[in-house]
Short mmCIF file of C-alpha atoms in Angstrom, two decimals:
data_model
loop_
_atom_site.label_atom_id
_atom_site.label_comp_id
_atom_site.label_asym_id
_atom_site.label_seq_id
_atom_site.Cartn_x
_atom_site.Cartn_y
_atom_site.Cartn_z
CA MET A 1 0.00 0.00 0.00
CA THR A 2 2.85 2.39 0.79
CA THR A 3 4.49 1.75 -2.57
CA THR A 4 1.17 1.99 -4.42
CA TYR A 5 0.08 5.25 -2.79
CA ALA A 6 3.52 6.82 -3.19
CA THR A 7 3.61 5.87 -6.87
CA VAL A 8 0.01 6.82 -7.74
CA TYR A 9 -0.34 10.03 -5.75
CA TYR A 10 3.22 11.36 -5.82
CA LEU A 11 5.49 9.96 -8.51
CA ILE A 12 2.96 9.79 -11.35
CA PRO A 13 1.28 13.23 -10.96
CA LYS A 14 4.43 15.12 -9.98
CA PHE A 15 6.89 13.62 -12.44
CA LEU A 16 5.38 11.28 -15.05
CA LEU A 17 2.38 13.42 -15.98
CA GLN A 18 4.60 16.51 -15.96
CA LYS A 19 6.87 14.75 -18.47
CA ARG A 20 9.82 14.83 -16.06
CA TYR A 21 10.81 11.34 -17.06
CA TRP A 22 14.38 11.29 -15.71
CA LEU A 23 13.27 12.31 -12.21
CA PHE A 24 10.41 9.83 -12.39
CA GLY A 25 12.84 7.02 -13.26
CA LEU A 26 15.28 8.09 -10.54
CA TYR A 27 12.65 8.27 -7.81
CA ALA A 28 11.11 5.02 -9.04
CA VAL A 29 14.47 3.33 -8.46
CA TYR A 30 14.63 4.90 -5.01
CA MET A 31 11.11 3.59 -4.35
CA LEU A 32 12.12 0.11 -5.52
CA ILE A 33 15.13 0.09 -3.14
CA PHE A 34 12.99 1.37 -0.27
CA THR A 35 10.30 -1.24 -1.01
CA ALA A 36 12.92 -4.04 -1.14
CA PHE A 37 14.35 -2.84 2.17
CA LEU A 38 10.91 -2.64 3.78
CA VAL A 39 9.97 -6.12 2.50
CA THR A 40 13.26 -7.51 3.77
CA VAL A 41 12.65 -6.04 7.24
CA ILE A 42 9.13 -7.50 7.29
CA MET A 43 10.45 -10.89 6.16
CA ILE A 44 13.05 -10.91 8.95
CA GLY A 45 10.49 -9.75 11.49
CA SER A 46 8.07 -12.46 10.42
CA PHE A 47 10.82 -15.07 10.58
CA ILE A 48 11.75 -14.01 14.10
CA PHE A 49 8.39 -13.29 15.72
CA ILE A 50 5.89 -15.40 13.77
CA SER A 51 7.95 -18.47 12.76
CA ASN A 52 10.02 -18.54 15.97
CA LEU A 53 13.21 -18.88 13.90
CA ARG A 54 11.97 -22.12 12.34
CA VAL A 55 12.41 -22.13 8.60
CA GLU A 56 9.98 -25.00 8.04
CA ASP A 57 7.14 -22.89 9.51
CA THR A 58 7.77 -20.08 7.01
CA PRO A 59 5.72 -20.27 3.76
CA MET A 60 7.99 -20.93 0.82
CA MET A 61 6.76 -17.97 -1.22
CA SER A 62 7.34 -15.55 1.62
CA ARG A 63 11.03 -16.44 1.59
CA ASN A 64 11.55 -15.21 -2.02
CA LEU A 65 12.22 -11.46 -2.08
CA VAL A 66 12.07 -11.23 -5.89
CA PHE A 67 8.71 -13.01 -6.02
CA ILE A 68 7.26 -10.69 -3.36
CA LEU A 69 8.55 -7.59 -5.21
CA ILE A 70 6.99 -8.87 -8.45
CA LEU A 71 3.62 -9.26 -6.71
CA ILE A 72 3.87 -5.79 -5.14
CA TYR A 73 4.76 -4.08 -8.41
CA LEU A 74 2.09 -6.05 -10.26
CA VAL A 75 -0.45 -4.44 -7.94
CA VAL A 76 1.29 -1.06 -8.32
CA GLY A 77 1.24 -1.42 -12.12
CA ILE A 78 -2.49 -2.30 -12.27
CA VAL A 79 -3.50 0.53 -9.93
CA SER A 80 -1.22 2.98 -11.75
CA PHE A 81 -2.67 1.95 -15.13
CA ILE A 82 -6.24 2.48 -13.85
CA HIS A 83 -5.23 5.81 -12.32
CA ILE A 84 -3.60 7.06 -15.55
CA LEU A 85 -6.55 5.81 -17.60
CA ASN A 86 -8.98 7.64 -15.32
CA HIS A 87 -6.80 10.76 -15.43
CA ASN A 88 -6.74 10.70 -19.25
CA PHE A 89 -10.51 10.19 -19.37
CA ASN A 90 -11.08 13.14 -17.03
CA THR A 91 -8.66 15.25 -19.05
CA LEU A 92 -10.44 14.38 -22.30
CA THR A 93 -13.80 15.16 -20.70
CA GLN A 94 -12.56 18.52 -19.43
CA ASN A 95 -10.96 19.33 -22.79
CA LYS A 96 -14.18 18.41 -24.57
CA ALA A 97 -16.20 20.59 -22.23
CA LEU A 98 -13.73 23.44 -22.70
CA GLU A 99 -13.82 22.95 -26.47
CA ASN A 100 -17.62 23.09 -26.41
CA LYS A 101 -17.49 26.30 -24.37
CA ILE A 102 -15.03 27.80 -26.86
CA LEU A 103 -17.25 26.76 -29.78
CA ASP A 104 -20.29 28.23 -28.06
CA ALA A 105 -18.39 31.44 -27.43
CA GLN A 106 -17.21 31.57 -31.04
CA LEU A 107 -20.76 30.93 -32.25
CA HIS A 108 -22.06 33.66 -29.98
CA ILE A 109 -19.39 36.06 -31.22
CA LYS A 110 -20.22 35.12 -34.81
CA GLU A 111 -23.93 35.74 -34.21
CA GLN A 112 -23.17 39.06 -32.52
CA GLU A 113 -20.93 40.11 -35.39
CA LEU A 114 -23.55 39.08 -37.93
CA SER A 115 -26.15 41.04 -36.00
CA TYR A 116 -23.83 44.04 -35.93
CA LEU A 117 -23.18 43.80 -39.66
CA LYS A 118 -26.91 43.55 -40.34
CA LYS A 119 -27.44 46.70 -38.32
CA GLN A 120 -24.87 48.43 -40.50
CA ILE A 121 -27.24 47.98 -43.44
CA HIS A 122 -29.02 51.27 -42.92
CA PRO A 123 -30.77 51.84 -46.25
CA HIS A 124 -30.12 55.43 -47.25
CA PHE A 125 -33.16 55.15 -49.49
CA LEU A 126 -35.33 55.47 -46.34
CA PHE A 127 -34.59 59.19 -46.13
CA ASN A 128 -35.02 59.60 -49.87
CA SER A 129 -38.29 57.67 -49.74
CA LEU A 130 -39.59 59.83 -46.91
CA ASN A 131 -38.69 62.95 -48.88
CA THR A 132 -40.45 61.46 -51.92
CA ILE A 133 -43.54 60.68 -49.83
CA TYR A 134 -43.46 64.22 -48.46
CA GLY A 135 -43.26 65.66 -51.97
CA PHE A 136 -46.11 63.46 -53.23
CA ALA A 137 -48.18 64.28 -50.15
CA LEU A 138 -47.77 68.01 -50.83
CA LYS A 139 -49.05 67.41 -54.34
CA GLN A 140 -51.83 65.24 -52.91
CA SER A 141 -50.80 62.54 -55.36
CA ALA A 142 -52.85 59.36 -55.61
CA GLN A 143 -49.57 57.37 -55.46
CA THR A 144 -48.85 58.42 -51.88
CA PRO A 145 -50.69 55.50 -50.17
CA GLU A 146 -49.01 53.01 -52.53
CA ILE A 147 -45.57 54.42 -51.72
CA ILE A 148 -46.25 54.24 -47.98
CA LEU A 149 -47.45 50.62 -48.31
CA LYS A 150 -44.35 49.58 -50.28
CA LEU A 151 -42.08 51.30 -47.77
CA SER A 152 -43.95 49.66 -44.87
CA ASN A 153 -43.56 46.18 -46.40
CA LEU A 154 -39.87 46.73 -47.03
CA LEU A 155 -39.23 48.04 -43.53
CA ASP A 156 -41.09 45.05 -42.09
CA TYR A 157 -38.71 42.75 -43.98
CA ILE A 158 -35.60 44.70 -42.96
CA LEU A 159 -36.49 45.18 -39.30
CA TYR A 160 -38.19 41.89 -38.43
CA GLN A 161 -37.72 39.10 -40.96
CA VAL A 162 -34.01 39.87 -41.15
CA SER A 163 -33.65 38.21 -37.73
CA GLU A 164 -34.32 34.85 -39.40
CA LYS A 165 -31.30 32.74 -40.29
CA GLN A 166 -32.69 31.75 -43.68
CA VAL A 167 -35.35 33.11 -46.02
CA SER A 168 -36.42 31.87 -49.41
CA LEU A 169 -34.50 33.31 -52.34
CA GLN A 170 -37.79 34.21 -54.01
CA GLN A 171 -38.76 36.25 -50.95
CA GLU A 172 -35.45 38.11 -51.13
CA LEU A 173 -36.02 38.83 -54.83
CA ASP A 174 -39.56 40.07 -54.14
CA HIS A 175 -38.23 42.62 -51.67
CA ILE A 176 -35.46 43.65 -54.06
CA GLU A 177 -38.14 44.35 -56.68
CA GLU A 178 -40.17 46.27 -54.10
CA TYR A 179 -37.09 48.28 -53.21
CA ILE A 180 -36.49 49.03 -56.90
CA SER A 181 -40.10 50.09 -57.37
CA LEU A 182 -39.65 52.64 -54.58
CA GLU A 183 -36.52 53.99 -56.25
CA GLN A 184 -38.36 54.01 -59.57
CA ILE A 185 -40.89 56.44 -58.10
CA ARG A 186 -38.05 58.70 -56.96
CA PHE A 187 -36.00 58.57 -60.16
CA GLN A 188 -39.02 58.58 -62.48
CA ASP A 189 -37.92 58.37 -66.15
CA THR A 190 -34.19 58.57 -65.34
CA LEU A 191 -34.04 54.98 -64.06
CA ASN A 192 -33.68 51.85 -66.17
CA VAL A 193 -33.48 48.56 -64.26
CA THR A 194 -33.35 45.07 -65.79
CA ILE A 195 -33.55 41.84 -63.77
CA ASN A 196 -32.70 38.50 -65.38
CA LYS A 197 -33.18 35.26 -63.47
CA ASN A 198 -33.68 31.59 -64.18
CA GLU A 199 -36.35 29.45 -62.57
CA ILE A 200 -35.87 29.43 -58.81
CA LYS A 201 -36.84 26.40 -56.73
CA GLU A 202 -39.11 26.92 -53.77
CA ASN A 203 -36.71 25.22 -51.35
CA CYS A 204 -33.79 27.49 -52.29
CA SER A 205 -32.99 29.59 -49.22
CA ILE A 206 -30.33 32.17 -48.33
CA PRO A 207 -29.50 34.43 -45.38
CA PRO A 208 -31.74 37.52 -45.42
CA MET A 209 -30.57 40.88 -46.76
CA LEU A 210 -27.78 39.22 -48.75
CA PHE A 211 -28.28 41.05 -52.05
CA ILE A 212 -30.11 44.24 -51.10
CA PRO A 213 -26.85 45.95 -50.01
CA PHE A 214 -25.46 45.42 -53.54
CA VAL A 215 -28.58 46.95 -55.03
CA GLU A 216 -28.45 49.78 -52.51
CA ASN A 217 -24.84 50.50 -53.47
CA ALA A 218 -25.79 50.56 -57.15
CA PHE A 219 -28.31 53.31 -56.48
CA LYS A 220 -26.14 55.12 -53.96
CA HIS A 221 -22.96 55.24 -56.05
CA GLY A 222 -24.45 55.01 -59.54
CA ASN A 223 -24.55 58.03 -61.84
CA ILE A 224 -27.06 59.17 -64.40
CA LEU A 225 -25.33 59.08 -67.78
CA ASN A 226 -27.02 60.15 -71.00
CA GLY A 227 -30.16 60.82 -69.00
CA LYS A 228 -30.37 57.34 -67.44
CA LEU A 229 -29.15 55.46 -64.40
CA LYS A 230 -28.90 51.94 -65.79
CA ILE A 231 -28.78 48.94 -63.48
CA ARG A 232 -28.57 45.34 -64.66
CA ILE A 233 -29.17 42.49 -62.19
CA HIS A 234 -28.62 38.82 -63.04
CA PHE A 235 -29.43 35.73 -60.93
CA GLU A 236 -28.52 32.17 -61.86
CA VAL A 237 -29.27 29.41 -59.38
CA SER A 238 -28.44 25.71 -59.56
CA ASP A 239 -28.42 22.93 -56.97
CA SER A 240 -24.81 23.66 -56.05
CA HIS A 241 -24.10 27.29 -56.96
CA LEU A 242 -25.68 30.71 -56.89
CA ASN A 243 -24.35 33.35 -59.27
CA PHE A 244 -25.29 36.99 -58.76
CA ARG A 245 -24.14 39.90 -60.90
CA ILE A 246 -25.07 43.55 -60.74
CA GLU A 247 -23.75 46.45 -62.80
CA ASN A 248 -24.58 50.13 -62.83
CA THR A 249 -23.55 53.19 -64.77
CA ALA A 250 -20.97 55.27 -62.95
CA ILE A 251 -18.45 57.97 -63.67
CA THR A 252 -15.12 56.16 -63.84
CA GLU A 253 -13.07 58.64 -61.81
CA ASN A 254 -15.59 58.48 -58.96
CA ILE A 255 -15.85 54.68 -58.77
CA GLU A 256 -12.75 53.95 -56.72
CA ASN A 257 -13.56 56.56 -54.10
CA LYS A 258 -17.20 55.54 -53.70
CA GLN A 259 -17.70 51.86 -54.38
CA ASN A 260 -14.92 50.50 -52.15
CA GLY A 261 -16.21 52.08 -48.96
CA ILE A 262 -17.62 50.75 -45.71
CA GLY A 263 -20.63 49.14 -47.42
CA LEU A 264 -18.58 46.74 -49.53
CA GLU A 265 -16.27 45.99 -46.60
CA ASN A 266 -19.25 45.02 -44.42
CA ILE A 267 -20.59 42.84 -47.23
CA ARG A 268 -17.28 40.95 -47.42
CA LYS A 269 -17.16 40.48 -43.63
CA ARG A 270 -20.67 39.10 -43.60
CA LEU A 271 -19.90 36.74 -46.48
CA ASP A 272 -16.79 35.54 -44.63
CA LEU A 273 -18.96 34.61 -41.66
CA LEU A 274 -21.80 33.06 -43.64
CA PHE A 275 -19.85 31.27 -46.37
CA PRO A 276 -16.26 30.76 -45.19
CA LYS A 277 -14.12 29.77 -48.21
CA ARG A 278 -17.30 29.06 -50.18
CA TYR A 279 -17.78 32.30 -52.05
CA GLU A 280 -16.02 34.53 -54.55
CA LEU A 281 -16.75 38.25 -54.81
CA LYS A 282 -15.23 40.28 -57.62
CA THR A 283 -15.68 43.96 -58.36
CA THR A 284 -14.63 45.28 -61.75
CA GLN A 285 -14.39 48.81 -63.08
CA PHE A 286 -15.12 49.47 -66.71
CA LYS A 287 -15.50 52.71 -68.58
CA ASN A 288 -18.59 54.34 -67.07
CA ARG A 289 -19.61 51.01 -65.57
CA PHE A 290 -19.13 49.23 -62.25
CA VAL A 291 -19.75 45.47 -61.92
CA ALA A 292 -20.01 43.30 -58.80
CA ALA A 293 -20.13 39.51 -59.28
CA LEU A 294 -20.79 37.06 -56.44
CA ASN A 295 -20.53 33.29 -56.73
CA ILE A 296 -21.61 31.14 -53.75
CA ASP A 297 -21.09 27.42 -53.27
CA LEU A 298 -24.35 26.27 -51.68
CA HIS A 299 -22.90 22.96 -50.46
CA GLU A 300 -21.63 23.19 -46.89
#
């Protein structure tokens, strides 16, 4: 018991588990010598006091020091093995629990960052739309209620449905078209928007507010050239990929200063969180044209 307790509760945790192998080996030798000495003393004491100095009364096995040491260290080895196994199991359990806590913390941070990035999507068109509504209201235009309804539906999507993790792609496209219709009222005959898309499956879903920031940037940074602000939007969806492309007319010398601002940076950060290493976003400047192309691998 002395050898077992000393090995399990002192030598193993203080030296072996700390990877101090030389000291563990040295003290293990010391322990072996001490154990052999202690066993020898007990053998002599037993021979004197129990066997009354008669060899024939002494059990044969108790006379063999090597055999007794083998039995002792067999017990020490089994107990030590169980102790190390239990220690490793506890360590793995603690590491797993710690890993889960870290993953939960990372997930929470990711959700907080996503929430923050969503809140950065403050559609500037809201102020323009309110000004448009004000102007139409002054004229007592019959379009005023329609504009208010469209704006209400869009704000409902932005403020409430955006909290969902996934929305249908068709729902996102419907709100993009509603957004464009609001801008159409503001720009009147100076706006020309074309949307091309293939057939979209009902079960195709994406994170909300994924494409509206691109459309918002096209209106915000686009320029009216030859009497028109032209915007072309293209969607192509398959089972494995989603391709999105948007281009708008813009004055070339103003593109670099405007298009690569905070809005595009926030878009990239959000894409990094939502589709890590599964998307490609390219922005290209042409003469009087700016193009943003996004390709997403839908397979996780």
